[in-house]
PDB file of C-alpha atoms in Angstrom:
ATOM      1  CA  UNK A1393     -10.922  29.747   8.197  1.00 83.00           C
ATOM      2  CA  UNK A1394     -10.191  30.192  11.916  1.00 88.00           C
ATOM      3  CA  UNK A1395     -11.954  29.364  15.146  1.00 92.00           C
ATOM      4  CA  UNK A1396     -11.326  31.290  18.389  1.00 91.00           C
ATOM      5  CA  UNK A1397     -11.437  29.453  21.707  1.00 86.00           C
ATOM      6  CA  UNK A1398     -10.220  30.477  25.178  1.00 87.00           C
ATOM      7  CA  UNK A1399      -8.565  33.586  23.726  1.00 88.00           C
ATOM      8  CA  UNK A1400      -6.645  31.863  20.931  1.00 90.00           C
ATOM      9  CA  UNK A1401      -7.530  31.651  17.265  1.00 92.00           C
ATOM     10  CA  UNK A1402      -6.387  28.974  14.804  1.00 93.00           C
ATOM     11  CA  UNK A1403      -7.408  26.724  11.885  1.00 94.00           C
ATOM     12  CA  UNK A1404      -9.880  24.468  13.650  1.00 94.00           C
ATOM     13  CA  UNK A1405     -13.441  23.239  13.259  1.00 95.00           C
ATOM     14  CA  UNK A1406     -16.359  23.580  15.699  1.00 95.00           C
ATOM     15  CA  UNK A1407     -18.783  20.839  14.714  1.00 96.00           C
ATOM     16  CA  UNK A1408     -21.797  19.696  16.751  1.00 94.00           C
ATOM     17  CA  UNK A1409     -20.491  21.430  19.843  1.00 94.00           C
ATOM     18  CA  UNK A1410     -16.940  19.922  19.689  1.00 95.00           C
ATOM     19  CA  UNK A1411     -13.707  21.642  18.733  1.00 94.00           C
ATOM     20  CA  UNK A1412     -11.452  19.704  16.324  1.00 95.00           C
ATOM     21  CA  UNK A1413      -7.908  20.371  15.085  1.00 94.00           C
ATOM     22  CA  UNK A1414      -7.300  20.782  11.326  1.00 95.00           C
ATOM     23  CA  UNK A1415      -6.899  17.361   9.664  1.00 93.00           C
ATOM     24  CA  UNK A1416      -8.882  15.461  12.295  1.00 95.00           C
ATOM     25  CA  UNK A1417     -11.119  12.832  10.634  1.00 95.00           C
ATOM     26  CA  UNK A1418     -14.786  12.559  11.515  1.00 96.00           C
ATOM     27  CA  UNK A1419     -15.357   9.993  14.304  1.00 95.00           C
ATOM     28  CA  UNK A1420     -18.189   8.463  12.301  1.00 94.00           C
ATOM     29  CA  UNK A1421     -16.850   8.667   8.722  1.00 94.00           C
ATOM     30  CA  UNK A1422     -13.117   8.346   7.902  1.00 92.00           C
ATOM     31  CA  UNK A1423     -13.782   9.891   4.498  1.00 95.00           C
ATOM     32  CA  UNK A1424     -14.665  13.228   6.073  1.00 96.00           C
ATOM     33  CA  UNK A1425     -12.157  15.557   7.722  1.00 96.00           C
ATOM     34  CA  UNK A1426     -11.802  18.939   9.444  1.00 96.00           C
ATOM     35  CA  UNK A1427     -10.693  21.329   6.700  1.00 96.00           C
ATOM     36  CA  UNK A1428     -11.056  24.882   7.983  1.00 95.00           C
ATOM     37  CA  UNK A1429     -10.287  26.440   4.637  1.00 94.00           C
ATOM     38  CA  UNK A1430     -13.405  24.757   3.377  1.00 95.00           C
ATOM     39  CA  UNK A1431     -15.627  24.906   6.422  1.00 96.00           C
ATOM     40  CA  UNK A1432     -15.108  25.512  10.140  1.00 95.00           C
ATOM     41  CA  UNK A1433     -18.607  24.280  11.053  1.00 96.00           C
ATOM     42  CA  UNK A1434     -19.023  21.021   9.031  1.00 97.00           C
ATOM     43  CA  UNK A1435     -16.975  18.035   7.956  1.00 97.00           C
ATOM     44  CA  UNK A1436     -15.339  18.270   4.529  1.00 97.00           C
ATOM     45  CA  UNK A1437     -14.924  15.338   2.115  1.00 96.00           C
ATOM     46  CA  UNK A1438     -11.450  13.883   1.685  1.00 95.00           C
ATOM     47  CA  UNK A1439     -10.039  12.072  -1.351  1.00 94.00           C
ATOM     48  CA  UNK A1440      -8.286   9.262   0.481  1.00 97.00           C
ATOM     49  CA  UNK A1441      -7.601   7.757   3.891  1.00 97.00           C
ATOM     50  CA  UNK A1442      -3.870   7.567   4.642  1.00 97.00           C
ATOM     51  CA  UNK A1443      -2.744   4.068   5.638  1.00 98.00           C
ATOM     52  CA  UNK A1444       0.997   4.642   5.609  1.00 98.00           C
ATOM     53  CA  UNK A1445       2.914   7.923   5.613  1.00 98.00           C
ATOM     54  CA  UNK A1446       6.558   7.542   4.684  1.00 98.00           C
ATOM     55  CA  UNK A1447       9.262   8.790   7.058  1.00 98.00           C
ATOM     56  CA  UNK A1448       7.250   7.952  10.191  1.00 97.00           C
ATOM     57  CA  UNK A1449       7.154   4.825  12.361  1.00 98.00           C
ATOM     58  CA  UNK A1450       5.148   2.129  10.607  1.00 98.00           C
ATOM     59  CA  UNK A1451       4.292   0.302  13.870  1.00 98.00           C
ATOM     60  CA  UNK A1452       2.599   3.454  15.182  1.00 98.00           C
ATOM     61  CA  UNK A1453       0.543   3.474  11.974  1.00 98.00           C
ATOM     62  CA  UNK A1454      -0.736  -0.095  12.524  1.00 98.00           C
ATOM     63  CA  UNK A1455       1.659  -2.002  10.297  1.00 98.00           C
ATOM     64  CA  UNK A1456       3.547  -5.187  11.182  1.00 98.00           C
ATOM     65  CA  UNK A1457       6.672  -6.640   9.607  1.00 98.00           C
ATOM     66  CA  UNK A1458       6.932 -10.252   8.406  1.00 98.00           C
ATOM     67  CA  UNK A1459      10.660 -10.778   8.115  1.00 98.00           C
ATOM     68  CA  UNK A1460      13.508 -13.198   7.674  1.00 97.00           C
ATOM     69  CA  UNK A1461      17.184 -12.251   7.567  1.00 97.00           C
ATOM     70  CA  UNK A1462      19.033 -10.734   5.800  1.00 98.00           C
ATOM     71  CA  UNK A1463      16.928  -7.591   5.517  1.00 98.00           C
ATOM     72  CA  UNK A1464      17.130  -3.885   6.395  1.00 98.00           C
ATOM     73  CA  UNK A1465      14.313  -1.490   7.188  1.00 98.00           C
ATOM     74  CA  UNK A1466      15.263   2.215   7.276  1.00 98.00           C
ATOM     75  CA  UNK A1467      13.512   5.563   7.107  1.00 98.00           C
ATOM     76  CA  UNK A1468      14.131   8.553   4.918  1.00 98.00           C
ATOM     77  CA  UNK A1469      12.610  12.010   5.220  1.00 97.00           C
ATOM     78  CA  UNK A1470       9.441  10.966   3.388  1.00 98.00           C
ATOM     79  CA  UNK A1471       9.737   7.228   2.816  1.00 98.00           C
ATOM     80  CA  UNK A1472      10.330   3.828   4.440  1.00 98.00           C
ATOM     81  CA  UNK A1473      12.922   1.718   2.649  1.00 98.00           C
ATOM     82  CA  UNK A1474      12.795  -2.086   2.566  1.00 98.00           C
ATOM     83  CA  UNK A1475      15.870  -4.039   1.375  1.00 98.00           C
ATOM     84  CA  UNK A1476      16.460  -7.800   1.204  1.00 98.00           C
ATOM     85  CA  UNK A1477      19.347  -9.889  -0.012  1.00 98.00           C
ATOM     86  CA  UNK A1478      20.658 -13.466  -0.271  1.00 98.00           C
ATOM     87  CA  UNK A1479      23.817 -14.619   1.511  1.00 97.00           C
ATOM     88  CA  UNK A1480      26.432 -16.142  -0.748  1.00 95.00           C
ATOM     89  CA  UNK A1481      25.482 -19.792  -1.209  1.00 93.00           C
ATOM     90  CA  UNK A1482      22.323 -19.333   0.829  1.00 94.00           C
ATOM     91  CA  UNK A1483      19.428 -21.712   0.319  1.00 96.00           C
ATOM     92  CA  UNK A1484      16.953 -19.026   1.427  1.00 97.00           C
ATOM     93  CA  UNK A1485      16.917 -15.235   1.189  1.00 97.00           C
ATOM     94  CA  UNK A1486      15.707 -12.298   3.216  1.00 98.00           C
ATOM     95  CA  UNK A1487      12.021 -11.497   3.411  1.00 98.00           C
ATOM     96  CA  UNK A1488      10.599  -8.126   4.476  1.00 98.00           C
ATOM     97  CA  UNK A1489       6.884  -7.630   4.053  1.00 98.00           C
ATOM     98  CA  UNK A1490       4.825  -4.872   5.629  1.00 98.00           C
ATOM     99  CA  UNK A1491       1.253  -5.918   6.470  1.00 98.00           C
ATOM    100  CA  UNK A1492      -1.804  -4.096   7.745  1.00 98.00           C
ATOM    101  CA  UNK A1493      -4.914  -5.892   8.961  1.00 98.00           C
ATOM    102  CA  UNK A1494      -8.418  -4.517   8.465  1.00 97.00           C
ATOM    103  CA  UNK A1495      -7.145  -2.114   5.774  1.00 98.00           C
ATOM    104  CA  UNK A1496     -10.129  -2.802   3.537  1.00 97.00           C
ATOM    105  CA  UNK A1497     -13.588  -4.265   3.953  1.00 95.00           C
ATOM    106  CA  UNK A1498     -13.650  -7.788   2.415  1.00 96.00           C
ATOM    107  CA  UNK A1499     -17.204  -7.415   1.022  1.00 95.00           C
ATOM    108  CA  UNK A1500     -16.894  -3.860  -0.298  1.00 95.00           C
ATOM    109  CA  UNK A1501     -15.274  -2.263  -3.392  1.00 97.00           C
ATOM    110  CA  UNK A1502     -11.953  -0.574  -2.652  1.00 98.00           C
ATOM    111  CA  UNK A1503      -9.043   1.161  -4.308  1.00 98.00           C
ATOM    112  CA  UNK A1504      -5.541   1.124  -2.840  1.00 98.00           C
ATOM    113  CA  UNK A1505      -2.951   3.697  -3.991  1.00 98.00           C
ATOM    114  CA  UNK A1506       0.732   2.939  -3.366  1.00 98.00           C
ATOM    115  CA  UNK A1507       3.317   5.573  -4.178  1.00 98.00           C
ATOM    116  CA  UNK A1508       6.579   3.677  -4.372  1.00 98.00           C
ATOM    117  CA  UNK A1509      10.000   3.573  -5.992  1.00 98.00           C
ATOM    118  CA  UNK A1510      11.550   0.199  -6.796  1.00 98.00           C
ATOM    119  CA  UNK A1511      15.299   0.702  -6.630  1.00 98.00           C
ATOM    120  CA  UNK A1512      16.163  -2.832  -7.636  1.00 98.00           C
ATOM    121  CA  UNK A1513      14.456  -6.171  -7.857  1.00 98.00           C
ATOM    122  CA  UNK A1514      15.236  -9.721  -8.924  1.00 98.00           C
ATOM    123  CA  UNK A1515      13.076 -11.462 -11.470  1.00 98.00           C
ATOM    124  CA  UNK A1516      10.081 -13.048  -9.713  1.00 98.00           C
ATOM    125  CA  UNK A1517       9.322 -16.729  -9.459  1.00 98.00           C
ATOM    126  CA  UNK A1518       5.761 -17.952 -10.033  1.00 98.00           C
ATOM    127  CA  UNK A1519       3.737 -17.069  -6.877  1.00 98.00           C
ATOM    128  CA  UNK A1520       6.797 -15.325  -5.327  1.00 98.00           C
ATOM    129  CA  UNK A1521       8.224 -11.868  -5.687  1.00 98.00           C
ATOM    130  CA  UNK A1522      10.947  -9.700  -4.260  1.00 98.00           C
ATOM    131  CA  UNK A1523       8.767  -6.598  -4.761  1.00 98.00           C
ATOM    132  CA  UNK A1524       5.053  -7.173  -4.439  1.00 98.00           C
ATOM    133  CA  UNK A1525       1.712  -5.651  -3.635  1.00 98.00           C
ATOM    134  CA  UNK A1526      -0.845  -7.956  -2.049  1.00 98.00           C
ATOM    135  CA  UNK A1527      -4.537  -7.046  -1.815  1.00 98.00           C
ATOM    136  CA  UNK A1528      -5.011  -9.966   0.561  1.00 98.00           C
ATOM    137  CA  UNK A1529      -2.627 -11.765   2.891  1.00 98.00           C
ATOM    138  CA  UNK A1530      -3.061 -14.923   4.947  1.00 98.00           C
ATOM    139  CA  UNK A1531      -0.167 -15.936   7.202  1.00 96.00           C
ATOM    140  CA  UNK A1532       3.319 -14.679   6.561  1.00 96.00           C
ATOM    141  CA  UNK A1533       3.512 -15.168   2.755  1.00 95.00           C
ATOM    142  CA  UNK A1534      -0.060 -15.656   1.594  1.00 97.00           C
ATOM    143  CA  UNK A1535      -2.140 -18.706   0.741  1.00 98.00           C
ATOM    144  CA  UNK A1536      -2.638 -19.991  -2.785  1.00 97.00           C
ATOM    145  CA  UNK A1537      -5.363 -17.478  -3.634  1.00 98.00           C
ATOM    146  CA  UNK A1538      -3.477 -14.537  -2.125  1.00 98.00           C
ATOM    147  CA  UNK A1539      -0.339 -15.384  -4.085  1.00 98.00           C
ATOM    148  CA  UNK A1540      -2.137 -16.029  -7.371  1.00 98.00           C
ATOM    149  CA  UNK A1541      -3.622 -12.547  -7.341  1.00 98.00           C
ATOM    150  CA  UNK A1542      -0.445 -10.927  -5.975  1.00 98.00           C
ATOM    151  CA  UNK A1543       1.023  -8.132  -8.096  1.00 98.00           C
ATOM    152  CA  UNK A1544       4.683  -8.656  -8.827  1.00 98.00           C
ATOM    153  CA  UNK A1545       7.040  -5.984  -9.883  1.00 98.00           C
ATOM    154  CA  UNK A1546      10.033  -6.945 -11.997  1.00 98.00           C
ATOM    155  CA  UNK A1547      12.561  -4.546 -13.398  1.00 98.00           C
ATOM    156  CA  UNK A1548      10.729  -4.097 -16.660  1.00 98.00           C
ATOM    157  CA  UNK A1549       7.255  -5.538 -16.106  1.00 98.00           C
ATOM    158  CA  UNK A1550       4.402  -5.988 -13.648  1.00 98.00           C
ATOM    159  CA  UNK A1551       1.971  -8.851 -13.560  1.00 98.00           C
ATOM    160  CA  UNK A1552      -0.195 -11.238 -11.610  1.00 98.00           C
ATOM    161  CA  UNK A1553       2.008 -13.713  -9.820  1.00 98.00           C
ATOM    162  CA  UNK A1554       0.119 -16.793 -11.176  1.00 98.00           C
ATOM    163  CA  UNK A1555       1.441 -15.696 -14.613  1.00 98.00           C
ATOM    164  CA  UNK A1556      -2.079 -15.099 -15.958  1.00 98.00           C
ATOM    165  CA  UNK A1557      -1.224 -11.604 -17.234  1.00 98.00           C
ATOM    166  CA  UNK A1558       1.710  -9.213 -17.387  1.00 98.00           C
ATOM    167  CA  UNK A1559       2.463  -5.771 -18.849  1.00 98.00           C
ATOM    168  CA  UNK A1560       5.756  -4.235 -19.826  1.00 98.00           C
ATOM    169  CA  UNK A1561       6.733  -1.238 -17.728  1.00 97.00           C
ATOM    170  CA  UNK A1562      10.044   0.380 -16.703  1.00 98.00           C
ATOM    171  CA  UNK A1563       9.670  -0.303 -12.979  1.00 98.00           C
ATOM    172  CA  UNK A1564      13.279   0.369 -11.936  1.00 98.00           C
ATOM    173  CA  UNK A1565      13.725   3.649 -13.737  1.00 98.00           C
ATOM    174  CA  UNK A1566      14.783   5.562 -10.627  1.00 98.00           C
ATOM    175  CA  UNK A1567      11.420   7.306 -10.207  1.00 98.00           C
ATOM    176  CA  UNK A1568       8.445   7.047  -7.899  1.00 98.00           C
ATOM    177  CA  UNK A1569       5.300   5.645  -9.490  1.00 98.00           C
ATOM    178  CA  UNK A1570       1.722   5.456  -8.337  1.00 98.00           C
ATOM    179  CA  UNK A1571       0.350   1.921  -8.344  1.00 98.00           C
ATOM    180  CA  UNK A1572      -3.370   1.480  -7.873  1.00 98.00           C
ATOM    181  CA  UNK A1573      -5.351  -1.711  -7.181  1.00 98.00           C
ATOM    182  CA  UNK A1574      -9.065  -1.103  -7.721  1.00 98.00           C
ATOM    183  CA  UNK A1575     -11.658  -3.824  -6.993  1.00 98.00           C
ATOM    184  CA  UNK A1576     -15.260  -3.092  -7.982  1.00 97.00           C
ATOM    185  CA  UNK A1577     -18.568  -4.469  -6.699  1.00 97.00           C
ATOM    186  CA  UNK A1578     -18.348  -7.343  -9.203  1.00 98.00           C
ATOM    187  CA  UNK A1579     -14.876  -8.326  -7.838  1.00 98.00           C
ATOM    188  CA  UNK A1580     -13.184  -7.214 -11.017  1.00 98.00           C
ATOM    189  CA  UNK A1581      -9.705  -6.021 -10.196  1.00 98.00           C
ATOM    190  CA  UNK A1582      -7.772  -3.439 -12.235  1.00 98.00           C
ATOM    191  CA  UNK A1583      -4.137  -2.458 -11.668  1.00 98.00           C
ATOM    192  CA  UNK A1584      -3.015   0.942 -12.936  1.00 98.00           C
ATOM    193  CA  UNK A1585       0.352   2.620 -12.997  1.00 98.00           C
ATOM    194  CA  UNK A1586       0.399   6.417 -13.045  1.00 98.00           C
ATOM    195  CA  UNK A1587      -3.232   6.388 -14.113  1.00 98.00           C
ATOM    196  CA  UNK A1588      -2.753   3.902 -17.001  1.00 98.00           C
ATOM    197  CA  UNK A1589      -4.525   0.519 -16.684  1.00 98.00           C
ATOM    198  CA  UNK A1590      -2.062  -2.405 -16.905  1.00 98.00           C
ATOM    199  CA  UNK A1591      -3.774  -5.525 -15.516  1.00 98.00           C
ATOM    200  CA  UNK A1592      -7.223  -6.915 -14.904  1.00 98.00           C
ATOM    201  CA  UNK A1593      -8.676 -10.095 -13.401  1.00 98.00           C
ATOM    202  CA  UNK A1594     -12.059 -11.447 -12.241  1.00 98.00           C
ATOM    203  CA  UNK A1595     -13.096 -12.865  -8.852  1.00 98.00           C
ATOM    204  CA  UNK A1596     -10.606 -10.942  -6.751  1.00 98.00           C
ATOM    205  CA  UNK A1597     -11.054 -11.734  -3.074  1.00 98.00           C
ATOM    206  CA  UNK A1598      -9.568 -10.255   0.094  1.00 98.00           C
ATOM    207  CA  UNK A1599      -9.609 -10.992   3.805  1.00 98.00           C
ATOM    208  CA  UNK A1600      -8.993  -7.327   4.539  1.00 98.00           C
ATOM    209  CA  UNK A1601      -5.277  -7.532   5.163  1.00 98.00           C
ATOM    210  CA  UNK A1602      -2.909  -5.932   2.650  1.00 98.00           C
ATOM    211  CA  UNK A1603       0.905  -6.197   2.296  1.00 98.00           C
ATOM    212  CA  UNK A1604       3.758  -4.591   0.434  1.00 98.00           C
ATOM    213  CA  UNK A1605       7.424  -5.575   0.042  1.00 98.00           C
ATOM    214  CA  UNK A1606       9.475  -8.747  -0.426  1.00 98.00           C
ATOM    215  CA  UNK A1607       7.020 -11.586   0.010  1.00 98.00           C
ATOM    216  CA  UNK A1608       9.345 -14.581  -0.457  1.00 98.00           C
ATOM    217  CA  UNK A1609      12.426 -16.200   1.029  1.00 97.00           C
ATOM    218  CA  UNK A1610      13.341 -17.906  -2.296  1.00 97.00           C
ATOM    219  CA  UNK A1611      17.116 -17.540  -2.769  1.00 97.00           C
ATOM    220  CA  UNK A1612      18.119 -14.686  -5.070  1.00 97.00           C
ATOM    221  CA  UNK A1613      14.594 -13.274  -5.266  1.00 98.00           C
ATOM    222  CA  UNK A1614      15.181  -9.961  -3.530  1.00 98.00           C
ATOM    223  CA  UNK A1615      14.135  -6.364  -3.774  1.00 98.00           C
ATOM    224  CA  UNK A1616      14.781  -2.801  -2.563  1.00 98.00           C
ATOM    225  CA  UNK A1617      11.801  -0.452  -2.446  1.00 98.00           C
ATOM    226  CA  UNK A1618      11.021   2.958  -1.068  1.00 98.00           C
ATOM    227  CA  UNK A1619       7.365   3.430  -0.005  1.00 98.00           C
ATOM    228  CA  UNK A1620       6.306   7.065   0.191  1.00 98.00           C
ATOM    229  CA  UNK A1621       2.618   6.487   0.950  1.00 98.00           C
ATOM    230  CA  UNK A1622      -0.256   4.005   0.969  1.00 98.00           C
ATOM    231  CA  UNK A1623      -3.818   5.277   0.763  1.00 98.00           C
ATOM    232  CA  UNK A1624      -7.326   3.889   0.498  1.00 98.00           C
ATOM    233  CA  UNK A1625      -9.334   6.067  -1.804  1.00 98.00           C
ATOM    234  CA  UNK A1626     -12.734   7.218  -0.635  1.00 95.00           C
ATOM    235  CA  UNK A1627     -15.389   5.621  -2.811  1.00 83.00           C
TER     236      UNK A1627
END
């Protein structure tokens, strides 16, 4: 599981005449990676492509923030924490949404995996949520289609933001949970929590931009979430 070069040996790959460090993805296929424990001479398959790694700068990872005060973005050892609130008597509230363009291919099946803890969240309004996962985002808060198929997370339920379907779940139980949005070739979307299917819908569409966090500036619709990771599964 080691490659020796210029008198030093280490966990690297030597593929097609080029030396790569362990963990380096293939320049032609992001779902292949240098894994010396598996092979030092060929690319190895990987389960998922990391889109966000908690505890490290989100801007350096290609994410942007769509924000309105009052909000706070902080980092922990292995998470990024988003918190919004409403000033006393305020007619609007804080918004803090992390967005990443070109995260998925609009015409291809995809599966997003978000490992996240919802510390607290207000009850959502129709088409608005203080803790949300969007598989498509247009503008700063989403257009009508984006918001209809947005996943809201309330304290005891998740659902589609157009109120077409919901499922009881203890979202704010103090634990991290794995939320997956899978869209197949027929544009059928399935939302799972910790491997258990909770929601489905037909005709899911995306422009390739995804987003996570507080999507709205509606007063008293706020949330506090810790995002540990966001991944795109290799199909």
